[in-house]
Coordinates of C-alpha atoms in Angstrom, one line a residue:
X239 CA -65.4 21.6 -63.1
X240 CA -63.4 22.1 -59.7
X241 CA -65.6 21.6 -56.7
X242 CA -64.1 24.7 -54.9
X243 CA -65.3 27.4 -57.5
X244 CA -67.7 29.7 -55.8
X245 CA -70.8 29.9 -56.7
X246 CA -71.8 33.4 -56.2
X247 CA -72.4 33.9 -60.1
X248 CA -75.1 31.0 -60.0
X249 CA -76.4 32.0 -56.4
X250 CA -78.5 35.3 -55.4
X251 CA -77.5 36.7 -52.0
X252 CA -78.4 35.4 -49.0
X253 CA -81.3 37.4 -47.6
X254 CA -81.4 36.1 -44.1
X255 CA -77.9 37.3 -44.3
X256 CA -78.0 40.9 -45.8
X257 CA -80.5 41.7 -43.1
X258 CA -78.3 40.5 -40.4
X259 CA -76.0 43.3 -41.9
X260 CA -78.2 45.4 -42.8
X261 CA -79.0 45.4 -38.6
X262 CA -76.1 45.8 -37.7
X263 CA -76.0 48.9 -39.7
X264 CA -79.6 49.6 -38.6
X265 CA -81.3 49.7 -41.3
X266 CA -82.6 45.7 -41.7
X267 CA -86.0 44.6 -39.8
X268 CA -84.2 44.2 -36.2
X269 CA -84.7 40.2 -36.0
X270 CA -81.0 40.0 -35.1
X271 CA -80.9 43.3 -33.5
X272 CA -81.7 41.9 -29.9
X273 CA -77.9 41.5 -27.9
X274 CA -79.5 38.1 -26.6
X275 CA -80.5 37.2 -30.4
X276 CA -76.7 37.7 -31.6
X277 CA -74.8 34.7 -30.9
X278 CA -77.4 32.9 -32.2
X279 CA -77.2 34.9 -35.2
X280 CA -73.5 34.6 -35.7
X281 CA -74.8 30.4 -34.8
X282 CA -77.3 30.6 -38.0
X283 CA -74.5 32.2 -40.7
X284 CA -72.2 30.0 -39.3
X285 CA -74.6 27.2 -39.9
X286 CA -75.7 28.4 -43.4
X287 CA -72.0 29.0 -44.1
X288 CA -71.6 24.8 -43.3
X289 CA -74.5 24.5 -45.5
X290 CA -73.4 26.0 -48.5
X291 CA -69.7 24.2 -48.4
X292 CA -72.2 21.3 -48.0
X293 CA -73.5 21.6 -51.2
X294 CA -70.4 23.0 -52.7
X295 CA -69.1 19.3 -52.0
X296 CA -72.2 17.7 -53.2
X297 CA -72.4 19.5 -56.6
X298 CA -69.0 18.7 -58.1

């Protein structure tokens, strides 16, 4: 198989992530609903996003 297929058919969604939107709409738990807490927020999906094209490359 290609190694740049997605893999959102063999992954569930992201949790961490749905409740960083899920804030912003404010309805999530309010981790990342802090103005101080956002950039690092925007810093963690950034750094899961890394992660998962990590192992997009390491799978193929």
């Amino acid at each position: 198989s290609r190694g740049e297929e997605p893999l959102t058919a063999e992954r569930p969604p992201v949790s961490g992530l749905q409740d960083f939107l899920d804030t912003i709409q404010g309805k999530g738990s309010g981790y990342f609903g802090t103005a101080d807490s956002f950039a690092s927020a925007r810093a963690g999906v950034a750094a899961h996003e890394a992660a998962i094209s990590g192992e997009r490359v390491m799978v193929r």
